[in-house]
Amino acid sequence: MGTPGSSGVPRPSTKGRPRDSSRDLAILDATLALLTEVGYEQLSMEAVAGRSGAAKTTIYRRYPDKAALVAAAVERRGPAKPPPPRGKNLRADVHALTAWLARNISEQDVGLLGALFTGMRNDPRLAQAMRRILRRDETAMTDNLGHPTAEPLAPGAATLFAEVAPALIVHRVVVVGEPCDAAFVAHLVDDILLPLLRRT
Amino acid sequence: MGTPGSSGVPRPSTKGRPRDSSRDLAILDATLALLTEVGYEQLSMEAVAGRSGAAKTTIYRRYPDKAALVAAAVERRGPAKPPPPRGKNLRADVHALTAWLARNISEQDVGLLGALFTGMRNDPRLAQAMRRILRRDETAMTDNLGHPTAEPLAPGAATLFAEVAPALIVHRVVVVGEPCDAAFVAHLVDDILLPLLRRT
Amino acid sequence: MGTPGSSGVPRPSTKGRPRDSSRDLAILDATLALLTEVGYEQLSMEAVAGRSGAAKTTIYRRYPDKAALVAAAVERRGPAKPPPPRGKNLRADVHALTAWLARNISEQDVGLLGALFTGMRNDPRLAQAMRRILRRDETAMTDNLGHPTAEPLAPGAATLFAEVAPALIVHRVVVVGEPCDAAFVAHLVDDILLPLLRRT
Amino acid sequence: MGTPGSSGVPRPSTKGRPRDSSRDLAILDATLALLTEVGYEQLSMEAVAGRSGAAKTTIYRRYPDKAALVAAAVERRGPAKPPPPRGKNLRADVHALTAWLARNISEQDVGLLGALFTGMRNDPRLAQAMRRILRRDETAMTDNLGHPTAEPLAPGAATLFAEVAPALIVHRVVVVGEPCDAAFVAHLVDDILLPLLRRT
DNA sequence: AAATAACCGAGACGGTACGTCAAGTCTTGAG
DNA sequence: CTCAAGACTTGACGTACCGTCTCGGTTATTT
């Protein structure tokens, strides 16, 4: 991908002036900020350069194009930690997890989806990377679900949760166009998720 | 929106030379064709003009910008008719409906989502229009579900189906990035949809 | 030229509804007004149509293009009458004539020159027409010069005056870019015109 | 004006990639060529870009609009050198100078006048620049007139020549619309210029 | 009186060119 | 070799007029 963390291809090349790592931060910070401000389509490389104080060359030396830059910026942010389950009450745990997920997707992942669409057409490998990031965030909660065994769950319940909950939240935000408020989260938990987790 | 299909408000304006409806067709056809060929982002007004044989001004007279053009092009296409339920076997009916929905979304609605993202930032009313079209397609099947009563369903089952099935299919295509093949449809029907429809 | 006054080619055609002569006036008035307001280049047929209340078709039915329209508008204005010579004092007569000419050229003919330049490239016959109008205005004063014989003049003095005076005034306004004020007129009369008229 | 030739103000800006001077040449050459081929009105920025091989943005980076581009193109051409006076025969000197001037104006300055008219309305400072160029060319001959003193001349004779000769030549070409042939030059010299220069 | 024909307004149509913006590449000088 | 700055090509944007072409409707003359 050409990101600094990647190992092989783009040769960190021991000779010459070393890359200024403060530039990495500035670039990715500016990208994230602009991404949430104006969205993916309206985000211009020129604006990233301007805000970060870096030259366009410096950005293009690191990332081959806009989509890669956005991918790197979002990847760096890292998977936010989901709230740990209390373990006593299954509904409370699922509800907390769902609410946290709804907030995360609404606030952060929407911008990513724009990048995904562009990337899908231009460079399948890039689309793959975007998907990996999105999936990483979505599946981050799988591990913590049902561990302390509040209640016996069907086998594959965690996987099922990780499949259904994000899908419905994304659909709500993007296609339906209404916010993931408390009522929606409750509906999601009580009418869809819990029946599936218990009965499967 | 000013699209030809809209009633009343934008004054068909009896004065002056009437619009050439063959231009409408040519423009929308070219738009749909290019949309599926190159996707929303790569679709340029210049290309639409070129392929349709219409001048750019003729397009801009009808639609204020690219997003409105795409919205109109997709709206015209109309909601494809879902397969009618046989009524004997609930699983067979749900499966047929889901498979049909998966095919439709994979083939047609993906391009729309790109338009939706751009429209969300630029013009909320446009985003609203795009959502309306997407929802219209998604809810088209609601009416036909469970009518001949193959099996007693939970109240609100149809609504629930219209909420969950499209969400998971879109998520599969866009975020997961894998095709909605037979195995996935079966999984969707047997592990998620049928349990919800029967038990709620 | 296609102007209503012209005799031959475009057939006033006795059949059918006759042309509305009020449209002629409105069109030519609007043209003259816009010509002085924004100049020849910035004058658009659309603006003439808008201001005159006539449709573009109505204008193009009368004049084949912008240059012809402007030519007709200026021609209609007609040659302003130069002041009659008093006859007693040659210098006074020449001065009055020159001052009148300077005013006329500054105020009216400047717009024409733009049309002339366009016409020169596009349609030599049109350029010819523009020149005829300009020359008609310029030579209008020839007849009245020196008739009551204030002073014996060289043969061809009137022709010489009609050749030199307009040339210097046009040059002053267009190329030098300074106004034809009293000082310039006096210089023109005393240092150039009178010596030529008396001595040739 | 921001033209490359201007000193100081517009910051040559030592930072960044310097402007490619070969682009300057290509652009101005193409402009001059097209100017003489099709005239000012028909000269399009797109054509200049095409012929010069430069992108439109490269042209617009240097010149704010068409008139400024034309001004720069003409300015670069520089004042053609008038023929040096032989000094023996005043009439021969004046005739040579006049013939040279007639040729120059007919061939080159006519296109400039079109630019001047547009510029006059759009930007007075630009019109000023165009006038400066035209005047520079016209007054280029003043210095060489009468220096070797072929014959005693009236004071201010050179200035008078620079005022009258160009005016009559421009008028002949533009307004009268007839060529500055040998007969006209002779008439100009013998009937107008020499009497003025000798007697004033 | 009816038919015909040219007129008129309005405005759509295919074009050409405009001047702007952003993308991604290239070229300088400095470190 | 990196960095900031900015010039460069490319291609699309949305706008303004051009000159032509329907429309529905309006006068006139001719049959």
PDB file of C-alpha atoms in Angstrom, chain D residues 1-7 9-10 61-64 67-69 71-73 75 123 125-130 132-133:
ATOM      1  CA  MET D   1       0.131  43.089 -16.063  1.00  0.00           C
ATOM      2  CA  GLY D   2       1.910  40.072 -14.683  1.00  0.00           C
ATOM      3  CA  THR D   3       3.642  39.472 -17.952  1.00  0.00           C
ATOM      4  CA  PRO D   4       7.049  37.903 -17.796  1.00  0.00           C
ATOM      5  CA  GLY D   5       8.668  41.049 -19.020  1.00  0.00           C
ATOM      6  CA  SER D   6       7.337  43.217 -16.235  1.00  0.00           C
ATOM      7  CA  SER D   7       9.727  43.853 -13.422  1.00  0.00           C
ATOM      8  CA  VAL D   9       5.801  43.696  -8.516  1.00  0.00           C
ATOM      9  CA  PRO D  10       4.368  40.299  -9.405  1.00  0.00           C
ATOM     10  CA  ARG D  61      -1.581  31.399 -15.244  1.00  0.00           C
ATOM     11  CA  ARG D  62       0.284  34.006 -17.246  1.00  0.00           C
ATOM     12  CA  TYR D  63      -2.459  36.204 -18.631  1.00  0.00           C
ATOM     13  CA  PRO D  64      -5.830  36.864 -17.060  1.00  0.00           C
ATOM     14  CA  ALA D  67      -6.868  40.771 -24.312  1.00  0.00           C
ATOM     15  CA  ALA D  68      -3.895  40.579 -21.952  1.00  0.00           C
ATOM     16  CA  LEU D  69      -2.500  37.664 -23.895  1.00  0.00           C
ATOM     17  CA  ALA D  71      -1.192  42.617 -25.602  1.00  0.00           C
ATOM     18  CA  ALA D  72       1.782  40.596 -24.390  1.00  0.00           C
ATOM     19  CA  ALA D  73       2.163  38.847 -27.712  1.00  0.00           C
ATOM     20  CA  GLU D  75       4.504  43.798 -27.077  1.00  0.00           C
ATOM     21  CA  ASP D 123     -10.316  46.968 -18.497  1.00  0.00           C
ATOM     22  CA  ARG D 125      -5.679  49.694 -17.788  1.00  0.00           C
ATOM     23  CA  LEU D 126      -5.455  47.109 -20.505  1.00  0.00           C
ATOM     24  CA  ALA D 127      -6.609  49.579 -23.106  1.00  0.00           C
ATOM     25  CA  GLN D 128      -3.859  51.826 -21.824  1.00  0.00           C
ATOM     26  CA  ALA D 129      -1.344  49.074 -22.424  1.00  0.00           C
ATOM     27  CA  MET D 130      -2.563  48.473 -25.938  1.00  0.00           C
ATOM     28  CA  ARG D 132       1.123  52.304 -25.317  1.00  0.00           C
ATOM     29  CA  ILE D 133       2.202  49.595 -27.697  1.00  0.00           C
TER      30      ILE D 133
END
